[in-house]
Structures are given as C-alpha cells and as structure tokens.
Amino acid sequence: MNTAAARRTALPFSILVVAAVIFAAPLVVALLTSLKSPSEITRVIALPNELYFQNYAIAYDRMGRSFLNSIAITVPSVILSLLVGAISGYPLAYMRGAGGRAVYFFLLTGMIVPFQIVQIPLFFLIRSIGLYDSIPGMWLVHTAYSVPFCTFFMRNFFASVPRSMYEAALIDGCTPAGYFWRLLLPASGSGLAALAIIQSRAIWNDLLFAITLTTSDKATPVTATIAGFASSLQVEYGPLMAATLISLLPVMVTYLLFQKAFVRGLLGGAGK
Amino acid sequence: MRNLKWIGVALGVLASASAARADGPKELWHYYAAGSEKAGIEALIAFANKQNPDNQIVGKVIPGNAVEMRRQLQTAFMGNTPPAAYQSSMAFELKTFVDSGKLHDLSETWAKIKGDEIFPEGVQRVVKVGGKPYGIPYDLSLINNIFYSKAIFEKAGLQPPKDYEGLVAVCDKLRAAGVEPLGNAGGPFWSLYNFYAPLVSTVGTEGYYKIASGELGFDTPEFRKALELYRDTMVKCYAKNWSGKTWTQTADDVVNGNTGMFMMGAWAAAYFKQAGFAPVEKFDVFPAPGTEGKAIFQMDAFAVPEGPADTLETAEKFVISAASAEGQSTFAVPKGSLAPNVTVDPSIYDAVGAKFAKQLADASKANAVLPNLFFLLPTKVGTELGVQLEKFAIDPSDTNESELISTLESLRQEAQAEGAYLKW
Amino acid sequence: MPSFQFMRRKFQTAGMTHAIFLSLPVTLFAVFYVYPIISTFNLSLHSWDGFSPTPKYVGLQNYIVLAHQSRFYHAVLNNISWLVFLLLGPTSLGLLLAALLDRGMKGQSVFRVVFFLPFTIPAVAVAAIWRWMYEPTSGLLTTILQSIGLGSLAQNWLGDPSIVNFALMGSMLWWTTGFAFLVFFAGLRNIPVEYIEAARIEGATPWQVFWKVSFPLLWPSTIVVLGMAAVDAMRLFDIVWAMTNGGPAYASEVLATQMYDTAFGRFEMGRASAISVYLLVIAGLIIMPYIHQLAKRVQEAEAE
C-alpha cells in the first residue's frame, strides 16, 4: 500500500521538483549576482569568488527613505482599495436588474485602460488638489485605479455568498448597510486576504505613478530607486539585484501572513 | 457608513498637511543613475555647490534615458514646475524645447564663460539654436572608434586595420582563430553609430551635414553606396547573435576573450576599466576605417528652463561652475568622458582618454568634428533611421534595404514639407 | 412571517444604501478614468509635440495615418498573440502545478513559496534578470541547452525578430504563473474532500477525478485568472519596454510601447493619443464581451 502510494506520487513529485528548479534558477542567479564584486559581474553564471556584501550596503544606503515611503504608501492604499472594492462590490452583487449590471459593466471598462494614457491629465488633477509629491496623493491614486479590479474581485466573491444569508439578516431586522459592516465584511476575511496579496504586489511594484507623481525623497517609493540602478548606458547589476531581493521581503511577508486565509478559501469561502 | 466618513476626514487632514509645502530645492535633473556616470555627476554637483555656497543645487535621477527625461519634463513644464537645469542631448533635443519657449537663452552666461573660445566650433554649433546658446556642453564622448583586445590581437599576430579591406581581413583571421570578430549590440543606437563610419567614408564630411539638413536624400546613389559598404564590411564582421546582447554584455565578451573588437562610444573604456580590464595594457582603440583624423561625437549639455529669478540665478551659477576647466574635469575623470572645454589639461585623462582627447583636438583643427547625426535630424527622422539600420544590420537583405530607403525617404520629404529640418 | 410591505420597505432602503455605497467608487471612476480618457480623445484630434502652447486641430488625421501603417498593425497582432498566450500559458501551467501539489506532497510550503516568488518582483528587475537568462552565447538558458546536448536549439533569444516575442513570453510565464498557481491552489483546497472521496470510491482515476469533479468546481478561480490575463494582455507595457524597448526594429512592439515611443520618442502626442484610443476600442471589442460573458456565467452558476 505504502509503496503503491509512493509510486503514485513519484512522477508528480519529480515534475514539481523540476518546475521548482526552473522557477528558482533565475532567482539564484540574481542572488549570486548580488554577491559579486563589479569585476566579477562579467561572468554571469560563475560563482562569486568571495561574498561581496558591499552591494547590499550600497542598495540599503540608496534605498534609505524610499523603503519606508513604499510601506507608507502601500499599507493604507491596500486597505483603502480593499474597502472601496468591498463597498462597490457589495451592492453590485445584490442588485438585480439592468441598473446594477450597467454600473458593473461601466466600472469594469476601467480594467482595460492602460495607465500610460491617463498620465498627463492625472498629473494636473493631483497637482490641482495639492497632493503632488505626497504620500496621501499616492493613496488616492492607487485607490482610484484599483476600483475596477477590486470591484470585479469583491463582487465575484460576494456573489458566491448565499443570498439566503442576506435575506435572513434583513428579516432579522438588519439594515442593508448593517448587514454589510457587521456580517458580510467580517465573514469575508479570506476574500479580502486574497485581494490584499494581489493589491500589495501591484501597489508595491508600481513605477509609473511613482515617477509621475512624486519627485522628492518625501514620497518616492522603492521601485523608483530600483529603476535608478539601471541608467541609459550603465546598469549596476550587483546593487540592483541586492535592492530587488531586499524589496521582495515585504511582499513575501504579506504573502506568508495572508496565505493561510487565502488558501482557506479564495472565493466563496465566506458562505461555507 | 461612519467608518467611511472617518476615513474621508483623515484623508482630508493629511492632504491639507502635505499641501502646505514650502518652495522645494533647486533641482538638476539627469539620468546618470548608475556606475561611473553617477560618480561623475555627483562629483560635479558637490564641486559646484562648494563654489556657490548660497546657490545650492540638488541632483535628481530620472530613471531611464532621454525618452523618460522628455516625459518627466513634459509634465513638469505643463505643471510649471521645471527643474532649475537638466541633462539634455544636443541639437534637436534642445531645439524642440526652444521652439516652444521653454528654455532660457544662455547668451549672457555664454559670454561670461567665453563659450566661443573654450568650446570647439563643432561643439558650439549643436548647442546654439538660431545663433543663441541654449546648452552648456559638459559630457562629450567619441563614437567613431573601435576597441580591441590586445591579447587576442597579439595571439593572432594582428595589427589594427587602416581601411575597410584591412578590417575585413582582420575579421577573417579572427574568425579563423575561433574568436568573434566585431561586437555590436541590440537597440536603435549602436548599429547607427557604427554606420556613421562607412557613411562618412562615402559621402564625406559635407555629405554628412547635407543628410543632416535634408538636402541629401536617402534614395540617392551615395547613401545606397554607404549602406552597401556597411553591409559588406562591418555587418559581415559582426559577432554571432550580436542583436540579442546589451552593449555591456558585448563588452563582457571582449573582457572574457570571446570577441576581438567592439565599435562603441568612449564610455566603454570606463566599463572595461571597472571590470579590471586596463587601458593600453589589456585593450586599445583605433579609429574606424575612413574616420581617421575625424571625431564623431555624442554630447550632453545642461539646459536651463525659464523660471523665477532666484532659480535662474542658481542654474546659471551652476552651469558656470560646470563649464570651468576644473568643473569639466571633475565630471570627465570619474565618468570617463571628454571635457568639451579645450582649456582642460589633457593630463587628467588615462592613456586611452588621452588618445581620445588628442583625436578631438586634431579633428578640431582640421574642422572635422562631426556631431552625432541622430540628434541633427528632426527627432522622428533620426529615431526611424536608428530603427531601420538595426533591422538592416540584423538582416541586410535587398528587401530590408529598399524598405529602409523608401521609409526614410518618405519621412524626409514629409519633414521637409513641414519645414522641420535645420542647418546646424 | 414578515409582511410583504415590510420586505418592500427593506428593499427600498436597500436601493438607497446601494446607491450611497456606489457613489464613492463611481465618483473615483469618473474623475480618474472618464475625465482623462475624454482629454486623451480630445488630444487625439490634434497635432501636438507636447510642449508648444497650442495644439493644432487635425480632425481624424491621426487615426487615418495609423490605419495605413504596417507598424501599427504589427503591434495590434502582437497584442492579440499576447492575449492568446496569457489566457493559455500561465493559466494552464499554474493549474498543472496546483493540481500536482494538491495531492498532499512533501515540502508543499516550499513549493508554494518558490512558485509564487517571481510574481513579487518588479518589472525592471525581471527584465534585468532575464536579459542574462537570454544572453545568446553564454546566458543560462543557452548554457543549459548546450550542457544537455540540445545546443542546436539555442537561439538569439532577444535579438531575432522571429524569436523575440516567444522569449518575452517565456519570461512572462516565469513572472506571472505564480498568480494563477496561487489562485488555483486555493480553489482546489476549497473543494470539499467528500466530493473527491465519493468519486474515488466509484472507481474514478485521479485524472478523471480532476477533470470531472475538481475542474468544474474551479470556475470562480478560473474567472479571476482569465480576467486578469486578458487585462494584462492589453495593458502589457513594463516587461516589453524594460527588456527590448519594443525591438529589435519594432518586432516585439505592443500598442502601449508604441504609444510611449510615439509620444516621447518622437514628440507626436496627438498620434500617441490616437493609439491609446485605438487600444481602448480594440480591448473593448475583444475583452468586454468576454468579461460580460464571465459575469453572466457567474450569475448562472449562482442561480443553480
């Protein structure tokens, strides 16, 4: 029995191992590069002669404030975008008829808009309300541009919660708003966790809004610093890879924190 | 709903707090984000700030290249928040901004620094628009030289070639010795820069300027001849798979002994040095065939946008420092480029840098200093020329040749009809 | 039993609540999407270098010029092949990995992190890493192919116009499969064990169990993954711009990179805006029916 089971998992397991090696290989190269001195960088796939931690010092030194800025931008933006996604997903999941579908459709069209095209009008908008080069400005922008996707995601999530729960709550004297705040939202932990992972990654890695709407150390996030390790003519591969690996950490931590909730039920978890 | 209101209030408070922002520092925008370039600009800013204690300037990196710089400038100009000064390429890059009234006329500053005396004539003409200077040159690199690995040449018993036949012969021998002959890299610039040598060999200095001014068409026999010379010599010599490499990857190939020669801008010397590949000892340079005694150059200048008086004052003081012999060498030495200012003592350069400096000085005397054609052409023509040449270098088929000629010729006529061309 | 009146009142307040709830996202949307798109459309009717004070009105000329450019159609085709690839590639690989890992494998948490990690890297860094992977003579990919005797398969990955798109897709596969994997893995975990057991007892093979039981139940996960893939295909910019700038010679250009090059590489803001409008329309034609369809399927699934 045991050997039969072992045989049954042997092939899938080896496929997984091969896949994991392929997935990890580029990261290993990145890690090795982050430990090479400039004179060794020309030999990309060789091992470093000695571990050159200087790259991490350079990366850390230059990232400085921007790392904190990224955290200050990302955390509230993720929370706000989740909240707005839930606020707009809720009515859309429960409204029946053409009106709701029209609004839903209208909001979803935003998913196909490439952000490059809004850049210049957006710059004016943010400046005119005095939020240029500020962290709250980045919250606003990230929240606004998350509306279509978060709506899409949360609406699908809420739609999988049995309608009977909603009707029962109303009969018990709950208002629709009360149902949302007191029952639905607290029960949606897994959906929100899943969306939080997706949003953290998207907002943390944003470069376009960062370089359009921030200019000083006060608000510039870490992606702009990372992009700064590569200029038009030269690329400092060592510090670039070191900075990349450092900047991975927060997203990874988010992932590890939320993955339990995530796995418990990505979609439709609340009702079951 | 209460939560929502609360969040709204909190956002409002934070927003108003951050809106009350004092006048920012005077910024110098550049895209020297990494390596020796970064070291150069930081040294220069420190030098200028020491000279002008009351007019401090702060460097700001715009990650990317000239294209990203334009994008940032566009938003800044529209929002009326341009930097005090910025890194600009020459000629058309300046003209576009001058035409729309964004740049400050630097005539006064130019007179103070004696611009007409300290900069070579070929350099002057690409920072002047309509006779007025709009840029202060500070970062010059020659792009008509071929780097070669000394070890590989010695082992194969080769000498730097003097003409195209010699180049092809050297390539054949290198190939026979199991080494890729001539490196090149993907992207719209490098093949184009290589092409300038066969172009100048065919049409001469005068023809080069005629192409720049739109007088010489792309469908002329001369231009076609230049293309064919390029195809039969350099393109033939190019290393296998060159188009899939970045220029630093090709430079790595030279360092690692896989490629014998590499025609690249002078900045490659700084990269070699950083990789422990010493000038003269490990590598050397020779001018590309047909460009001996000539200097084709790429150059950056500081441009100063129109702005409030105190910002202009800071910018002008900065560019005056940057134009001085000391300022120029402060930048050029770490960056590994040439100082356009001729009063800079050539002894600041390393062995290869000194060669470049002499080449520029000689060419200057012989009136053979040629600016990078890319920036002499109207922007859309120059950009398309780069793209078409890369395509031709990857696959020099007759189809690609005629497509190159017809695409560029129709663009030339279009630009001429719009009056976009300029005589530099 | 609550009266009919009571329920009606409840649903009326529900209508009000819904409207209030929706007002915030709709306002954000109107300000941050609708307004910029209108101004982009307006710009597309002009000829403007981005700096001069007065854009010149040219009517539909920008649209007409583009419609006659092979460069434009090439980018459209590239966007469509990216769409096909993103719908199929990362999605099926992610599903495969998730399905394999769902069998109670040893080291599950390690696999889960490894597959997800690439997804968290910023595009600039992905591009830098993959420029080495794809270095045609001594890069990792070529080296590995040579060491297992398949050196003849090695290509000029990013330098050959006929290969470059596939190479970019390869790096995209590495970058984004983690997301599909994560969603499918969560989806599989969500399937009640009893369903699977029941099928097993009836003598179904693991293969049959997967296709007959698990896969249909993964529909909600699939919607998210496919929706994201379609959107990514139209918005695609970062990875192409950072790795090849759309080259060599336009070969890997997509509409978003072409727009960027037209706007800031050539100072033709009006024409660039026209490209964005085309992009919006094309994306609308291709994706909106699809999103609409998905939304409908969800409602049907709920109704069951």
mmCIF file with all atom_site columns, N, CA, C and O in Angstrom, chain B residues 390-407:
data_model
loop_
_atom_site.group_PDB
_atom_site.id
_atom_site.type_symbol
_atom_site.label_atom_id
_atom_site.label_alt_id
_atom_site.label_comp_id
_atom_site.label_asym_id
_atom_site.label_entity_id
_atom_site.label_seq_id
_atom_site.pdbx_PDB_ins_code
_atom_site.Cartn_x
_atom_site.Cartn_y
_atom_site.Cartn_z
_atom_site.occupancy
_atom_site.B_iso_or_equiv
_atom_site.pdbx_formal_charge
_atom_site.auth_seq_id
_atom_site.auth_comp_id
_atom_site.auth_asym_id
_atom_site.auth_atom_id
_atom_site.pdbx_PDB_model_num
ATOM 1  N N  . GLU B 1 390 ? 19.142 49.180 -37.531 1.00 0.00 ? 390 GLU B N  1
ATOM 2  C CA . GLU B 1 390 ? 19.285 47.953 -36.740 1.00 0.00 ? 390 GLU B CA 1
ATOM 3  C C  . GLU B 1 390 ? 18.683 46.778 -37.510 1.00 0.00 ? 390 GLU B C  1
ATOM 4  O O  . GLU B 1 390 ? 19.273 45.706 -37.602 1.00 0.00 ? 390 GLU B O  1
ATOM 5  N N  . LYS B 1 391 ? 17.530 47.032 -38.106 1.00 0.00 ? 391 LYS B N  1
ATOM 6  C CA . LYS B 1 391 ? 16.859 45.987 -38.869 1.00 0.00 ? 391 LYS B CA 1
ATOM 7  C C  . LYS B 1 391 ? 17.735 45.527 -40.041 1.00 0.00 ? 391 LYS B C  1
ATOM 8  O O  . LYS B 1 391 ? 17.880 44.333 -40.294 1.00 0.00 ? 391 LYS B O  1
ATOM 9  N N  . PHE B 1 392 ? 18.327 46.501 -40.715 1.00 0.00 ? 392 PHE B N  1
ATOM 10 C CA . PHE B 1 392 ? 19.186 46.198 -41.848 1.00 0.00 ? 392 PHE B CA 1
ATOM 11 C C  . PHE B 1 392 ? 20.431 45.427 -41.399 1.00 0.00 ? 392 PHE B C  1
ATOM 12 O O  . PHE B 1 392 ? 20.878 44.495 -42.065 1.00 0.00 ? 392 PHE B O  1
ATOM 13 N N  . ALA B 1 393 ? 20.986 45.802 -40.242 1.00 0.00 ? 393 ALA B N  1
ATOM 14 C CA . ALA B 1 393 ? 22.197 45.132 -39.759 1.00 0.00 ? 393 ALA B CA 1
ATOM 15 C C  . ALA B 1 393 ? 21.883 43.689 -39.352 1.00 0.00 ? 393 ALA B C  1
ATOM 16 O O  . ALA B 1 393 ? 22.726 42.810 -39.503 1.00 0.00 ? 393 ALA B O  1
ATOM 17 N N  . ILE B 1 394 ? 20.669 43.452 -38.836 1.00 0.00 ? 394 ILE B N  1
ATOM 18 C CA . ILE B 1 394 ? 20.300 42.082 -38.470 1.00 0.00 ? 394 ILE B CA 1
ATOM 19 C C  . ILE B 1 394 ? 20.132 41.230 -39.720 1.00 0.00 ? 394 ILE B C  1
ATOM 20 O O  . ILE B 1 394 ? 20.587 40.103 -39.794 1.00 0.00 ? 394 ILE B O  1
ATOM 21 N N  . ASP B 1 395 ? 19.477 41.807 -40.711 1.00 0.00 ? 395 ASP B N  1
ATOM 22 C CA . ASP B 1 395 ? 19.235 41.058 -41.934 1.00 0.00 ? 395 ASP B CA 1
ATOM 23 C C  . ASP B 1 395 ? 19.409 41.990 -43.126 1.00 0.00 ? 395 ASP B C  1
ATOM 24 O O  . ASP B 1 395 ? 18.475 42.670 -43.537 1.00 0.00 ? 395 ASP B O  1
ATOM 25 N N  . PRO B 1 396 ? 20.648 42.039 -43.691 1.00 0.00 ? 396 PRO B N  1
ATOM 26 C CA . PRO B 1 396 ? 20.908 43.014 -44.757 1.00 0.00 ? 396 PRO B CA 1
ATOM 27 C C  . PRO B 1 396 ? 20.389 42.538 -46.106 1.00 0.00 ? 396 PRO B C  1
ATOM 28 O O  . PRO B 1 396 ? 21.112 42.525 -47.102 1.00 0.00 ? 396 PRO B O  1
ATOM 29 N N  . SER B 1 397 ? 19.146 42.140 -46.147 1.00 0.00 ? 397 SER B N  1
ATOM 30 C CA . SER B 1 397 ? 18.589 41.648 -47.410 1.00 0.00 ? 397 SER B CA 1
ATOM 31 C C  . SER B 1 397 ? 18.210 42.828 -48.300 1.00 0.00 ? 397 SER B C  1
ATOM 32 O O  . SER B 1 397 ? 18.099 43.962 -47.829 1.00 0.00 ? 397 SER B O  1
ATOM 33 N N  . ASP B 1 398 ? 18.009 42.538 -49.585 1.00 0.00 ? 398 ASP B N  1
ATOM 34 C CA . ASP B 1 398 ? 17.616 43.597 -50.514 1.00 0.00 ? 398 ASP B CA 1
ATOM 35 C C  . ASP B 1 398 ? 16.263 44.191 -50.117 1.00 0.00 ? 398 ASP B C  1
ATOM 36 O O  . ASP B 1 398 ? 16.031 45.384 -50.251 1.00 0.00 ? 398 ASP B O  1
ATOM 37 N N  . THR B 1 399 ? 15.384 43.329 -49.622 1.00 0.00 ? 399 THR B N  1
ATOM 38 C CA . THR B 1 399 ? 14.060 43.813 -49.199 1.00 0.00 ? 399 THR B CA 1
ATOM 39 C C  . THR B 1 399 ? 14.210 44.850 -48.093 1.00 0.00 ? 399 THR B C  1
ATOM 40 O O  . THR B 1 399 ? 13.603 45.915 -48.143 1.00 0.00 ? 399 THR B O  1
ATOM 41 N N  . ASN B 1 400 ? 14.998 44.499 -47.082 1.00 0.00 ? 400 ASN B N  1
ATOM 42 C CA . ASN B 1 400 ? 15.175 45.437 -45.981 1.00 0.00 ? 400 ASN B CA 1
ATOM 43 C C  . ASN B 1 400 ? 15.863 46.711 -46.442 1.00 0.00 ? 400 ASN B C  1
ATOM 44 O O  . ASN B 1 400 ? 15.569 47.788 -45.943 1.00 0.00 ? 400 ASN B O  1
ATOM 45 N N  . GLU B 1 401 ? 16.778 46.561 -47.397 1.00 0.00 ? 401 GLU B N  1
ATOM 46 C CA . GLU B 1 401 ? 17.469 47.752 -47.886 1.00 0.00 ? 401 GLU B CA 1
ATOM 47 C C  . GLU B 1 401 ? 16.480 48.685 -48.581 1.00 0.00 ? 401 GLU B C  1
ATOM 48 O O  . GLU B 1 401 ? 16.454 49.882 -48.304 1.00 0.00 ? 401 GLU B O  1
ATOM 49 N N  . SER B 1 402 ? 15.643 48.113 -49.442 1.00 0.00 ? 402 SER B N  1
ATOM 50 C CA . SER B 1 402 ? 14.736 49.018 -50.156 1.00 0.00 ? 402 SER B CA 1
ATOM 51 C C  . SER B 1 402 ? 13.659 49.554 -49.214 1.00 0.00 ? 402 SER B C  1
ATOM 52 O O  . SER B 1 402 ? 13.210 50.689 -49.361 1.00 0.00 ? 402 SER B O  1
ATOM 53 N N  . GLU B 1 403 ? 13.302 48.767 -48.215 1.00 0.00 ? 403 GLU B N  1
ATOM 54 C CA . GLU B 1 403 ? 12.316 49.271 -47.255 1.00 0.00 ? 403 GLU B CA 1
ATOM 55 C C  . GLU B 1 403 ? 12.905 50.418 -46.442 1.00 0.00 ? 403 GLU B C  1
ATOM 56 O O  . GLU B 1 403 ? 12.245 51.435 -46.202 1.00 0.00 ? 403 GLU B O  1
ATOM 57 N N  . LEU B 1 404 ? 14.159 50.235 -46.039 1.00 0.00 ? 404 LEU B N  1
ATOM 58 C CA . LEU B 1 404 ? 14.846 51.299 -45.301 1.00 0.00 ? 404 LEU B CA 1
ATOM 59 C C  . LEU B 1 404 ? 14.845 52.584 -46.120 1.00 0.00 ? 404 LEU B C  1
ATOM 60 O O  . LEU B 1 404 ? 14.463 53.658 -45.637 1.00 0.00 ? 404 LEU B O  1
ATOM 61 N N  . ILE B 1 405 ? 15.238 52.439 -47.378 1.00 0.00 ? 405 ILE B N  1
ATOM 62 C CA . ILE B 1 405 ? 15.352 53.629 -48.223 1.00 0.00 ? 405 ILE B CA 1
ATOM 63 C C  . ILE B 1 405 ? 13.995 54.291 -48.432 1.00 0.00 ? 405 ILE B C  1
ATOM 64 O O  . ILE B 1 405 ? 13.848 55.499 -48.276 1.00 0.00 ? 405 ILE B O  1
ATOM 65 N N  . SER B 1 406 ? 12.977 53.493 -48.721 1.00 0.00 ? 406 SER B N  1
ATOM 66 C CA . SER B 1 406 ? 11.687 54.125 -49.014 1.00 0.00 ? 406 SER B CA 1
ATOM 67 C C  . SER B 1 406 ? 11.066 54.735 -47.746 1.00 0.00 ? 406 SER B C  1
ATOM 68 O O  . SER B 1 406 ? 10.522 55.833 -47.794 1.00 0.00 ? 406 SER B O  1
ATOM 69 N N  . THR B 1 407 ? 11.173 54.023 -46.611 1.00 0.00 ? 407 THR B N  1
ATOM 70 C CA . THR B 1 407 ? 10.595 54.562 -45.375 1.00 0.00 ? 407 THR B CA 1
ATOM 71 C C  . THR B 1 407 ? 11.240 55.888 -45.015 1.00 0.00 ? 407 THR B C  1
ATOM 72 O O  . THR B 1 407 ? 10.562 56.876 -44.716 1.00 0.00 ? 407 THR B O  1
#
